[in-house]
mmCIF file of C-alpha atoms in Angstrom:
data_model
loop_
_atom_site.group_PDB
_atom_site.id
_atom_site.type_symbol
_atom_site.label_atom_id
_atom_site.label_comp_id
_atom_site.label_asym_id
_atom_site.label_seq_id
_atom_site.Cartn_x
_atom_site.Cartn_y
_atom_site.Cartn_z
ATOM 1 C CA MET A 298 0.000 0.000 0.000
ATOM 2 C CA THR A 299 1.224 3.492 -0.820
ATOM 3 C CA PHE A 300 1.138 6.175 1.864
ATOM 4 C CA THR A 301 1.489 9.927 1.564
ATOM 5 C CA VAL A 302 3.683 11.507 4.245
ATOM 6 C CA GLU A 303 3.152 15.212 4.884
ATOM 7 C CA ARG A 304 3.213 17.819 7.625
ATOM 8 C CA ALA A 305 0.324 17.707 10.063
ATOM 9 C CA THR A 306 -2.137 20.576 10.031
ATOM 10 C CA THR A 307 -4.697 21.725 12.550
ATOM 11 C CA ALA A 308 -7.352 20.152 10.329
ATOM 12 C CA ASP A 309 -5.870 16.745 11.254
ATOM 13 C CA ILE A 310 -6.399 17.110 15.024
ATOM 14 C CA ALA A 311 -9.701 15.209 15.250
ATOM 15 C CA ASP A 312 -8.302 12.309 13.196
ATOM 16 C CA LEU A 313 -5.087 12.343 15.217
ATOM 17 C CA ARG A 314 -6.962 12.004 18.501
ATOM 18 C CA GLN A 315 -8.857 9.016 17.089
ATOM 19 C CA LEU A 316 -5.558 7.477 15.942
ATOM 20 C CA TYR A 317 -3.922 7.772 19.369
ATOM 21 C CA TYR A 318 -7.027 6.360 21.034
ATOM 22 C CA ALA A 319 -6.988 3.409 18.638
ATOM 23 C CA VAL A 320 -3.318 2.726 19.432
ATOM 24 C CA TYR A 321 -3.116 3.511 23.161
ATOM 25 C CA GLY A 322 -6.687 3.521 24.419
ATOM 26 C CA PRO A 323 -7.763 6.109 27.007
ATOM 27 C CA HIS A 324 -4.449 6.035 28.915
ATOM 28 C CA TYR A 325 -2.076 7.956 26.625
ATOM 29 C CA PRO A 326 -0.217 10.206 29.098
ATOM 30 C CA THR A 327 0.853 13.114 26.884
ATOM 31 C CA ALA A 328 -1.046 16.083 25.548
ATOM 32 C CA LEU A 329 0.350 15.487 22.053
ATOM 33 C CA GLY A 330 -2.373 12.954 21.353
ATOM 34 C CA THR A 331 -5.161 14.085 23.662
ATOM 35 C CA ASP A 332 -5.291 17.884 24.143
ATOM 36 C CA PRO A 333 -6.523 19.778 21.047
ATOM 37 C CA ALA A 334 -5.082 23.109 22.222
ATOM 38 C CA GLU A 335 -1.626 21.660 22.836
ATOM 39 C CA MET A 336 -1.757 19.705 19.594
ATOM 40 C CA SER A 337 -2.573 22.880 17.696
ATOM 41 C CA ARG A 338 0.327 24.687 19.377
ATOM 42 C CA LEU A 339 2.805 21.941 18.510
ATOM 43 C CA ILE A 340 1.649 21.683 14.900
ATOM 44 C CA GLN A 341 2.313 25.409 14.471
ATOM 45 C CA ASP A 342 5.505 25.452 16.574
ATOM 46 C CA PRO A 343 8.556 26.303 14.389
ATOM 47 C CA ASP A 344 10.706 23.995 16.574
ATOM 48 C CA THR A 345 8.437 20.994 16.016
ATOM 49 C CA LEU A 346 8.125 18.875 12.880
ATOM 50 C CA TRP A 347 4.962 16.750 12.976
ATOM 51 C CA LEU A 348 4.326 14.343 10.106
ATOM 52 C CA VAL A 349 1.279 12.259 9.318
ATOM 53 C CA ALA A 350 0.759 9.445 6.832
ATOM 54 C CA ARG A 351 -2.428 8.809 4.898
ATOM 55 C CA GLY A 352 -3.452 5.925 2.680
ATOM 56 C CA GLY A 353 -5.928 3.145 2.187
ATOM 57 C CA PRO A 354 -9.697 3.484 1.942
ATOM 58 C CA GLY A 355 -10.784 7.085 2.014
ATOM 59 C CA ASP A 356 -7.162 8.231 2.357
ATOM 60 C CA ALA A 357 -7.477 7.583 6.109
ATOM 61 C CA LEU A 358 -4.949 8.758 8.679
ATOM 62 C CA ALA A 359 -2.677 5.747 9.182
ATOM 63 C CA GLY A 360 0.300 7.036 11.153
ATOM 64 C CA SER A 361 1.786 9.953 13.032
ATOM 65 C CA ALA A 362 5.085 11.022 14.596
ATOM 66 C CA ALA A 363 6.848 14.237 15.585
ATOM 67 C CA ILE A 364 10.239 15.574 16.574
ATOM 68 C CA HIS A 365 9.984 18.354 19.114
ATOM 69 C CA SER A 366 12.802 20.705 20.089
ATOM 70 C CA GLU A 367 13.300 23.999 21.901
ATOM 71 C CA PRO A 368 15.009 27.217 20.811
ATOM 72 C CA GLY A 369 18.742 26.918 21.389
ATOM 73 C CA SER A 370 18.803 23.390 22.836
ATOM 74 C CA ARG A 371 19.950 21.577 19.645
ATOM 75 C CA LEU A 372 18.343 18.410 20.979
ATOM 76 C CA GLY A 373 15.132 16.870 19.716
ATOM 77 C CA ARG A 374 12.697 14.288 21.026
ATOM 78 C CA LEU A 375 10.991 11.750 18.786
ATOM 79 C CA GLU A 376 7.507 11.378 20.187
ATOM 80 C CA GLY A 377 4.004 10.328 19.363
ATOM 81 C CA LEU A 378 5.039 7.544 16.974
ATOM 82 C CA ALA A 379 1.787 5.727 16.284
ATOM 83 C CA VAL A 380 0.577 3.471 13.487
ATOM 84 C CA HIS A 381 -3.033 2.415 13.239
ATOM 85 C CA PRO A 382 -3.517 -1.245 14.255
ATOM 86 C CA ASP A 383 -4.807 -2.030 10.756
ATOM 87 C CA GLN A 384 -1.482 -0.896 9.241
ATOM 88 C CA ARG A 385 0.997 -2.610 11.550
ATOM 89 C CA GLY A 386 3.729 -4.442 9.679
ATOM 90 C CA SER A 387 3.460 -2.076 6.733
ATOM 91 C CA GLY A 388 6.817 -0.365 7.429
ATOM 92 C CA LEU A 389 5.039 2.900 8.100
ATOM 93 C CA ALA A 390 6.621 3.456 11.527
ATOM 94 C CA GLY A 391 10.084 3.248 9.985
ATOM 95 C CA ALA A 392 9.155 5.505 7.094
ATOM 96 C CA LEU A 393 7.878 8.192 9.451
ATOM 97 C CA THR A 394 10.948 7.900 11.709
ATOM 98 C CA GLU A 395 13.414 8.200 8.829
ATOM 99 C CA ALA A 396 11.525 11.069 7.185
ATOM 100 C CA LEU A 397 11.507 13.039 10.445
ATOM 101 C CA CYS A 398 15.204 12.499 11.198
ATOM 102 C CA ALA A 399 16.321 13.208 7.645
ATOM 103 C CA ARG A 400 14.435 16.499 7.518
ATOM 104 C CA MET A 401 15.479 17.690 10.989
ATOM 105 C CA PHE A 402 19.178 16.808 10.687
ATOM 106 C CA ALA A 403 19.263 18.427 7.239
ATOM 107 C CA THR A 404 18.470 21.778 8.876
ATOM 108 C CA ASP A 405 21.682 21.556 11.001
ATOM 109 C CA ARG A 406 19.625 22.708 14.007
ATOM 110 C CA LEU A 407 19.974 19.483 16.007
ATOM 111 C CA ASP A 408 22.967 17.561 17.351
ATOM 112 C CA SER A 409 20.943 14.545 18.440
ATOM 113 C CA VAL A 410 17.427 13.158 18.690
ATOM 114 C CA TYR A 411 16.273 10.839 21.459
ATOM 115 C CA ALA A 412 13.304 8.556 21.923
ATOM 116 C CA THR A 413 11.808 6.717 24.874
ATOM 117 C CA VAL A 414 10.608 3.398 23.498
ATOM 118 C CA ARG A 415 8.085 0.992 24.968
ATOM 119 C CA THR A 416 9.322 -2.463 25.969
ATOM 120 C CA VAL A 417 6.059 -4.405 25.695
ATOM 121 C CA SER A 418 7.432 -5.796 22.427
ATOM 122 C CA ALA A 419 10.676 -5.658 20.470
ATOM 123 C CA GLY A 420 9.008 -3.993 17.481
ATOM 124 C CA PRO A 421 9.405 -0.328 18.546
ATOM 125 C CA GLN A 422 13.051 -0.957 19.497
ATOM 126 C CA ARG A 423 13.800 -2.454 16.093
ATOM 127 C CA VAL A 424 12.077 0.410 14.284
ATOM 128 C CA VAL A 425 14.326 3.064 15.803
ATOM 129 C CA SER A 426 17.422 0.823 15.629
ATOM 130 C CA ARG A 427 16.989 0.393 11.874
ATOM 131 C CA HIS A 428 17.107 4.171 11.503
ATOM 132 C CA GLY A 429 20.301 5.068 13.329
ATOM 133 C CA PHE A 430 19.146 5.118 16.953
ATOM 134 C CA ARG A 431 21.265 3.282 19.527
ATOM 135 C CA PRO A 432 20.218 2.119 23.014
ATOM 136 C CA LEU A 433 21.421 4.230 25.947
ATOM 137 C CA GLY A 434 19.672 2.579 28.878
ATOM 138 C CA ILE A 435 16.539 1.401 30.628
ATOM 139 C CA LEU A 436 13.999 3.478 32.579
ATOM 140 C CA PRO A 437 12.161 1.070 34.904
ATOM 141 C CA ASN A 438 8.527 1.787 35.780
ATOM 142 C CA ALA A 439 8.869 5.061 33.875
ATOM 143 C CA VAL A 440 5.229 5.527 32.911
ATOM 144 C CA ASP A 441 1.780 4.331 33.933
ATOM 145 C CA LEU A 442 -0.305 3.328 30.919
ATOM 146 C CA ASN A 443 -2.585 0.329 31.464
ATOM 147 C CA CYS A 444 -0.021 -0.670 34.077
ATOM 148 C CA ARG A 445 3.507 0.353 35.043
ATOM 149 C CA GLU A 446 5.715 0.099 31.948
ATOM 150 C CA SER A 447 9.471 0.336 31.621
ATOM 151 C CA LEU A 448 10.866 2.368 28.743
ATOM 152 C CA ALA A 449 14.137 2.193 26.851
ATOM 153 C CA LEU A 450 16.155 5.290 25.988
ATOM 154 C CA TYR A 451 17.538 5.504 22.445
ATOM 155 C CA ALA A 452 19.334 8.330 20.621
ATOM 156 C CA ARG A 453 20.624 9.181 17.172
ATOM 157 C CA HIS A 454 23.508 11.653 16.860
ATOM 158 C CA ALA A 455 24.470 13.909 13.994
ATOM 159 C CA GLU A 456 27.720 13.035 12.243
ATOM 160 C CA GLY A 457 30.854 13.888 14.243
ATOM 161 C CA VAL A 458 29.075 14.817 17.490
ATOM 162 C CA LEU A 459 30.251 11.801 19.507
ATOM 163 C CA ASP A 460 33.864 12.558 18.558
ATOM 164 C CA ARG A 461 33.695 15.920 20.358
ATOM 165 C CA ARG A 462 32.745 14.752 23.847
ATOM 166 C CA VAL A 463 34.446 16.548 26.740
ATOM 167 C CA PRO A 464 36.583 14.029 28.719
ATOM 168 C CA VAL A 465 35.454 13.167 32.252
ATOM 169 C CA PRO A 466 38.331 12.462 34.676
ATOM 170 C CA GLU A 467 36.433 10.407 37.271
ATOM 171 C CA VAL A 468 33.034 8.968 38.146
ATOM 172 C CA PRO A 469 31.639 7.025 41.121
ATOM 173 C CA ALA A 470 32.654 3.376 40.789
ATOM 174 C CA SER A 471 29.002 2.269 40.678
ATOM 175 C CA LEU A 472 28.718 3.762 37.170
ATOM 176 C CA THR A 473 31.467 1.581 35.689
ATOM 177 C CA PRO A 474 29.156 -1.202 34.346
ATOM 178 C CA LEU A 475 26.949 1.385 32.632
ATOM 179 C CA LEU A 476 29.933 3.101 31.026
ATOM 180 C CA ARG A 477 31.233 -0.203 29.700
ATOM 181 C CA THR A 478 27.799 -1.013 28.267
ATOM 182 C CA VAL A 479 27.591 2.350 26.505
ATOM 183 C CA GLU A 480 31.082 1.814 25.090
ATOM 184 C CA GLY A 481 29.903 -1.423 23.499
ATOM 185 C CA SER A 482 26.668 0.100 22.230
ATOM 186 C CA LEU A 483 28.070 3.272 20.653
ATOM 187 C CA GLY A 484 31.696 2.347 20.019
ATOM 188 C CA ILE A 485 33.012 5.210 22.164
ATOM 189 C CA SER A 486 35.630 5.038 24.923
ATOM 190 C CA TYR A 487 35.789 5.947 28.604
ATOM 191 C CA ALA A 488 39.291 4.508 28.983
ATOM 192 C CA GLY A 489 40.532 7.786 30.484
ATOM 193 C CA THR A 490 37.784 7.947 33.125
ATOM 194 C CA ARG A 491 38.778 6.682 36.577
ATOM 195 C CA ALA A 492 36.332 4.874 38.868
ATOM 196 C CA THR A 493 36.591 6.338 42.377
ATOM 197 C CA ALA A 494 34.755 6.049 45.672
ATOM 198 C CA PRO A 495 31.524 8.030 46.035
ATOM 199 C CA ARG A 496 31.626 11.344 47.830
ATOM 200 C CA PRO A 497 30.239 11.415 51.389
ATOM 201 C CA ALA A 498 26.475 11.747 51.504
ATOM 202 C CA PRO A 499 25.281 15.274 52.419
ATOM 203 C CA PRO A 500 23.675 15.624 55.847
ATOM 204 C CA GLY A 501 19.945 15.077 55.970
ATOM 205 C CA PRO A 502 17.461 17.696 57.174
ATOM 206 C CA THR A 503 16.661 18.144 60.848
ATOM 207 C CA THR A 504 13.032 18.375 59.791
ATOM 208 C CA ALA A 505 11.472 16.790 56.729
ATOM 209 C CA ARG A 506 8.618 19.239 56.258
ATOM 210 C CA LEU A 507 8.210 20.328 52.661
ATOM 211 C CA GLU A 508 5.567 22.394 50.949
ATOM 212 C CA MET A 509 4.622 21.500 47.385
ATOM 213 C CA ILE A 510 3.269 24.324 45.263
ATOM 214 C CA GLU A 511 1.290 23.056 42.299
ATOM 215 C CA ALA A 512 0.473 26.183 40.306
ATOM 216 C CA PRO A 513 1.978 25.744 36.827
ATOM 217 C CA ALA A 514 1.798 29.377 35.647
ATOM 218 C CA PHE A 515 3.263 30.719 38.912
ATOM 219 C CA VAL A 516 5.979 28.047 38.985
ATOM 220 C CA ARG A 517 6.917 28.771 35.370
ATOM 221 C CA ARG A 518 7.205 32.524 36.010
ATOM 222 C CA ARG A 519 9.246 32.031 39.157
ATOM 223 C CA PHE A 520 11.496 29.511 37.419
ATOM 224 C CA GLN A 521 12.195 31.978 34.623
ATOM 225 C CA GLU A 522 12.995 34.675 37.195
ATOM 226 C CA ARG A 523 15.351 32.391 39.112
ATOM 227 C CA PHE A 524 17.017 30.998 36.000
ATOM 228 C CA PRO A 525 17.102 33.647 33.275
ATOM 229 C CA ASP A 526 20.329 32.065 31.999
ATOM 230 C CA ALA A 527 19.846 28.536 30.658
ATOM 231 C CA ASP A 528 23.513 27.751 31.404
ATOM 232 C CA ARG A 529 22.541 27.305 35.066
ATOM 233 C CA TRP A 530 20.210 24.403 34.383
ATOM 234 C CA PHE A 531 19.654 21.801 31.697
ATOM 235 C CA TYR A 532 16.643 19.576 31.373
ATOM 236 C CA PRO A 533 15.441 19.926 27.799
ATOM 237 C CA LEU A 534 11.779 19.674 26.877
ATOM 238 C CA HIS A 535 10.603 19.676 30.502
ATOM 239 C CA THR A 536 8.996 22.851 31.837
ATOM 240 C CA PRO A 537 8.588 22.773 35.649
ATOM 241 C CA ASN A 538 5.003 22.796 36.895
ATOM 242 C CA ILE A 539 5.584 22.236 40.637
ATOM 243 C CA LEU A 540 7.859 23.719 43.266
ATOM 244 C CA LEU A 541 8.977 22.176 46.563
ATOM 245 C CA THR A 542 10.419 24.234 49.394
ATOM 246 C CA PRO A 543 11.045 23.709 53.139
ATOM 247 C CA ASP A 544 9.357 25.787 55.823
ATOM 248 C CA ASP A 545 12.276 28.208 56.050
ATOM 249 C CA GLY A 546 12.438 28.759 52.279
ATOM 250 C CA GLY A 547 16.105 27.783 52.233
ATOM 251 C CA PHE A 548 15.863 26.366 48.724
ATOM 252 C CA GLU A 549 13.405 25.691 45.935
ATOM 253 C CA VAL A 550 13.254 22.436 43.962
ATOM 254 C CA TYR A 551 11.655 22.725 40.518
ATOM 255 C CA ALA A 552 10.121 19.639 38.927
ATOM 256 C CA TYR A 553 7.792 18.468 36.195
ATOM 257 C CA LEU A 554 5.038 16.171 37.508
ATOM 258 C CA ASN A 555 2.821 14.210 35.136
ATOM 259 C CA ARG A 556 -0.053 12.834 37.199
ATOM 260 C CA VAL A 557 -1.603 10.938 34.289
ATOM 261 C CA GLY A 558 1.602 9.044 33.575
ATOM 262 C CA GLY A 559 2.582 8.867 37.249
ATOM 263 C CA TYR A 560 6.132 10.163 36.780
ATOM 264 C CA CYS A 561 8.214 13.181 37.745
ATOM 265 C CA ALA A 562 11.428 14.802 36.503
ATOM 266 C CA LEU A 563 13.529 16.826 38.949
ATOM 267 C CA VAL A 564 14.687 19.788 36.868
ATOM 268 C CA THR A 565 16.914 21.853 39.187
ATOM 269 C CA ALA A 566 17.083 23.679 42.515
ATOM 270 C CA HIS A 567 17.683 27.277 43.601
ATOM 271 C CA PRO A 568 20.064 28.748 44.682
ATOM 272 C CA ASP A 569 22.092 25.637 43.816
ATOM 273 C CA PRO A 570 21.264 21.913 43.535
ATOM 274 C CA ALA A 571 23.907 21.139 46.167
ATOM 275 C CA VAL A 572 21.842 23.016 48.785
ATOM 276 C CA ALA A 573 18.953 20.576 48.319
ATOM 277 C CA ALA A 574 21.081 17.426 47.989
ATOM 278 C CA GLY A 575 20.484 16.388 51.590
ATOM 279 C CA TRP A 576 16.725 16.646 51.080
ATOM 280 C CA LEU A 577 16.430 14.082 48.292
ATOM 281 C CA GLU A 578 14.691 11.551 50.534
ATOM 282 C CA PRO A 579 11.864 13.861 51.714
ATOM 283 C CA VAL A 580 11.596 15.353 48.211
ATOM 284 C CA THR A 581 11.100 11.890 46.712
ATOM 285 C CA ARG A 582 8.679 10.910 49.464
ATOM 286 C CA THR A 583 6.586 14.063 48.858
ATOM 287 C CA LEU A 584 6.468 13.380 45.114
ATOM 288 C CA THR A 585 5.455 9.775 45.733
ATOM 289 C CA ARG A 586 2.509 10.949 47.840
ATOM 290 C CA ALA A 587 1.589 13.271 44.951
ATOM 291 C CA GLY A 588 1.314 10.307 42.587
ATOM 292 C CA ALA A 589 4.810 9.957 41.110
ATOM 293 C CA GLY A 590 5.727 6.270 41.151
ATOM 294 C CA TYR A 591 8.859 7.099 39.163
ATOM 295 C CA VAL A 592 11.225 10.038 39.763
ATOM 296 C CA GLU A 593 14.230 10.856 37.584
ATOM 297 C CA ALA A 594 17.001 13.422 37.431
ATOM 298 C CA LEU A 595 19.450 14.314 34.672
ATOM 299 C CA VAL A 596 22.956 14.697 36.153
ATOM 300 C CA PRO A 597 26.138 15.692 34.260
ATOM 301 C CA LEU A 598 28.611 12.810 34.145
ATOM 302 C CA ASP A 599 31.352 15.113 35.444
ATOM 303 C CA HIS A 600 29.339 16.067 38.578
ATOM 304 C CA HIS A 601 30.801 13.431 40.878
ATOM 305 C CA GLY A 602 29.187 14.930 43.978
ATOM 306 C CA GLY A 603 25.722 15.073 42.427
ATOM 307 C CA LEU A 604 25.891 11.498 41.182
ATOM 308 C CA SER A 605 27.064 10.358 44.629
ATOM 309 C CA ALA A 606 24.252 12.247 46.378
ATOM 310 C CA PHE A 607 21.538 10.680 44.228
ATOM 311 C CA ALA A 608 23.047 7.201 44.573
ATOM 312 C CA ALA A 609 23.107 7.600 48.366
ATOM 313 C CA GLN A 610 19.318 8.064 48.284
ATOM 314 C CA GLY A 611 18.591 4.967 46.214
ATOM 315 C CA PHE A 612 18.634 6.516 42.740
ATOM 316 C CA ILE A 613 20.156 4.197 40.139
ATOM 317 C CA ALA A 614 21.961 5.158 36.940
ATOM 318 C CA GLY A 615 19.798 3.458 34.336
ATOM 319 C CA ALA A 616 20.888 5.339 31.230
ATOM 320 C CA LEU A 617 23.790 7.418 29.946
ATOM 321 C CA TYR A 618 23.321 9.986 27.163
ATOM 322 C CA PRO A 619 26.731 10.788 25.597
ATOM 323 C CA ALA A 620 27.194 14.199 23.969
ATOM 324 C CA MET A 621 23.792 15.380 25.128
ATOM 325 C CA ARG A 622 24.622 19.042 25.639
ATOM 326 C CA ARG A 623 26.747 21.286 23.443
ATOM 327 C CA ASP A 624 29.196 23.604 25.197
ATOM 328 C CA GLY A 625 31.221 25.646 22.752
ATOM 329 C CA ASP A 626 33.015 23.163 20.497
ATOM 330 C CA GLY A 627 32.522 20.239 22.894
ATOM 331 C CA PHE A 628 29.680 18.115 24.227
ATOM 332 C CA HIS A 629 28.866 16.971 27.764
ATOM 333 C CA ASP A 630 27.560 13.531 28.756
ATOM 334 C CA TYR A 631 24.584 13.144 31.116
ATOM 335 C CA VAL A 632 23.336 10.333 33.343
ATOM 336 C CA VAL A 633 19.668 9.505 33.955
ATOM 337 C CA MET A 634 19.347 8.713 37.671
ATOM 338 C CA SER A 635 15.975 7.241 38.590
ATOM 339 C CA ARG A 636 14.125 5.862 41.570
ATOM 340 C CA THR A 637 10.832 4.016 41.631
ATOM 341 C CA THR A 638 8.803 3.330 44.733
ATOM 342 C CA GLU A 639 6.709 0.655 43.041
ATOM 343 C CA HIS A 640 7.522 -3.010 42.531
ATOM 344 C CA ILE A 641 9.631 -3.557 39.407
ATOM 345 C CA ASP A 642 8.452 -6.517 37.368
ATOM 346 C CA PHE A 643 10.600 -7.260 34.330
ATOM 347 C CA HIS A 644 8.706 -10.445 33.449
ATOM 348 C CA GLY A 645 6.677 -8.656 30.791
ATOM 349 C CA VAL A 646 9.601 -6.676 29.421
ATOM 350 C CA VAL A 647 10.739 -7.622 25.929
ATOM 351 C CA VAL A 648 14.190 -6.381 24.922
ATOM 352 C CA ASP A 649 15.970 -6.685 21.609
ATOM 353 C CA ALA A 650 19.542 -8.018 21.738
ATOM 354 C CA PRO A 651 21.289 -4.580 21.680
ATOM 355 C CA LEU A 652 19.250 -3.453 24.703
ATOM 356 C CA GLN A 653 19.809 -6.585 26.800
ATOM 357 C CA PRO A 654 23.203 -5.472 28.272
ATOM 358 C CA PHE A 655 21.544 -2.320 29.629
ATOM 359 C CA LEU A 656 18.827 -4.338 31.337
ATOM 360 C CA ASP A 657 21.480 -6.611 32.832
ATOM 361 C CA SER A 658 23.477 -3.585 34.012
ATOM 362 C CA TYR A 659 20.418 -2.061 35.684
ATOM 363 C CA VAL A 660 19.451 -5.288 37.447
ATOM 364 C CA SER A 661 23.003 -5.616 38.787
ATOM 365 C CA ALA A 662 23.027 -1.989 39.987
ATOM 366 C CA TRP A 663 19.608 -2.407 41.631
ATOM 367 C CA ALA A 664 20.787 -5.533 43.446
ATOM 368 C CA SER A 665 23.932 -3.768 44.665
ATOM 369 C CA THR A 666 21.814 -0.883 45.982
ATOM 370 C CA TYR A 667 18.890 -2.683 47.578
ATOM 371 C CA LEU A 668 19.973 -6.239 48.402
ATOM 372 C CA PRO A 669 22.125 -6.793 51.497
ATOM 373 C CA SER A 670 25.568 -8.179 50.893
ATOM 374 C CA ARG A 671 25.968 -11.730 52.147
ATOM 375 C CA GLU A 672 28.475 -12.510 54.818
ATOM 376 C CA VAL A 673 30.046 -15.948 54.860
ATOM 377 C CA ALA A 674 30.821 -17.321 58.301
ATOM 378 C CA SER A 675 34.071 -19.218 58.588
#
């Protein structure tokens, strides 16, 4: 069957909502496929390329996908990849993925594109792998659809980007298995990076009382006032919608909470993330009570203290994104540290062969963090 691939228009919104319902049911957790106002904004956004495919009887809408970016970030996110159940196996998912990447990289506005891929089957993993994406890690319990699902992180880099990574002198020793896995996946080297002991954990709070402010417009304005310079924070494509602060107002933690999907991303803290490092346990506990069964943070690979602080509070390095952020002529690597308060069940997870080492690495790291070491009596 022949399909026509073209840019989405606002006239497609009703058909798009029906498509996402047909693919995901009533539990799709993003506004891209459910909120007409947000869909209209993204379709008209100059930093978003949204493509749709039509074909078959009545030239029906058969597939959809988009790459979304932000001004100045040079990083894109492949999202909303959906093919109508009647057209599965037609190659349409791959055609949409390749068309999007080819057009966006041709503009020279992006250094890389990432995708979070479902692990309920190997199909989505193979689609992105066939079009230049490589696995970077596993995100356990990352989203609540019909049930808690784990996602895989994949990325595709523009030519030459991985060769310009800024060297990292040392990392906490617990990250060594993940680094070795990324080396095998992407063919890059961390031979010059030493594995050292973690930094001492910051002292915990004398009181664990936190106030959570859930007022998206207010939080966004305050965040922009606190961080007018994007160099002081980096969490692309996540706009904070909640703020957490202790009774004395000593710091402010900014985060993005998605109640529908049951997940949260810690974006940054004011005046400095180090000030809030000792509060990670009560912060996570507060977010869990608010409905976040999965909490993640993006930490620079060269921030030894930050990585140590998150690890001390049970966060596990599940993914590593090399060359994620451009800095002059070089690129910085970032680690996805995550913590889930819900039972992890990998029985239903299906991983393609290239992703398997990342799942093994995560399971080993989880066991080292949460299972007591065995003592052998002589």
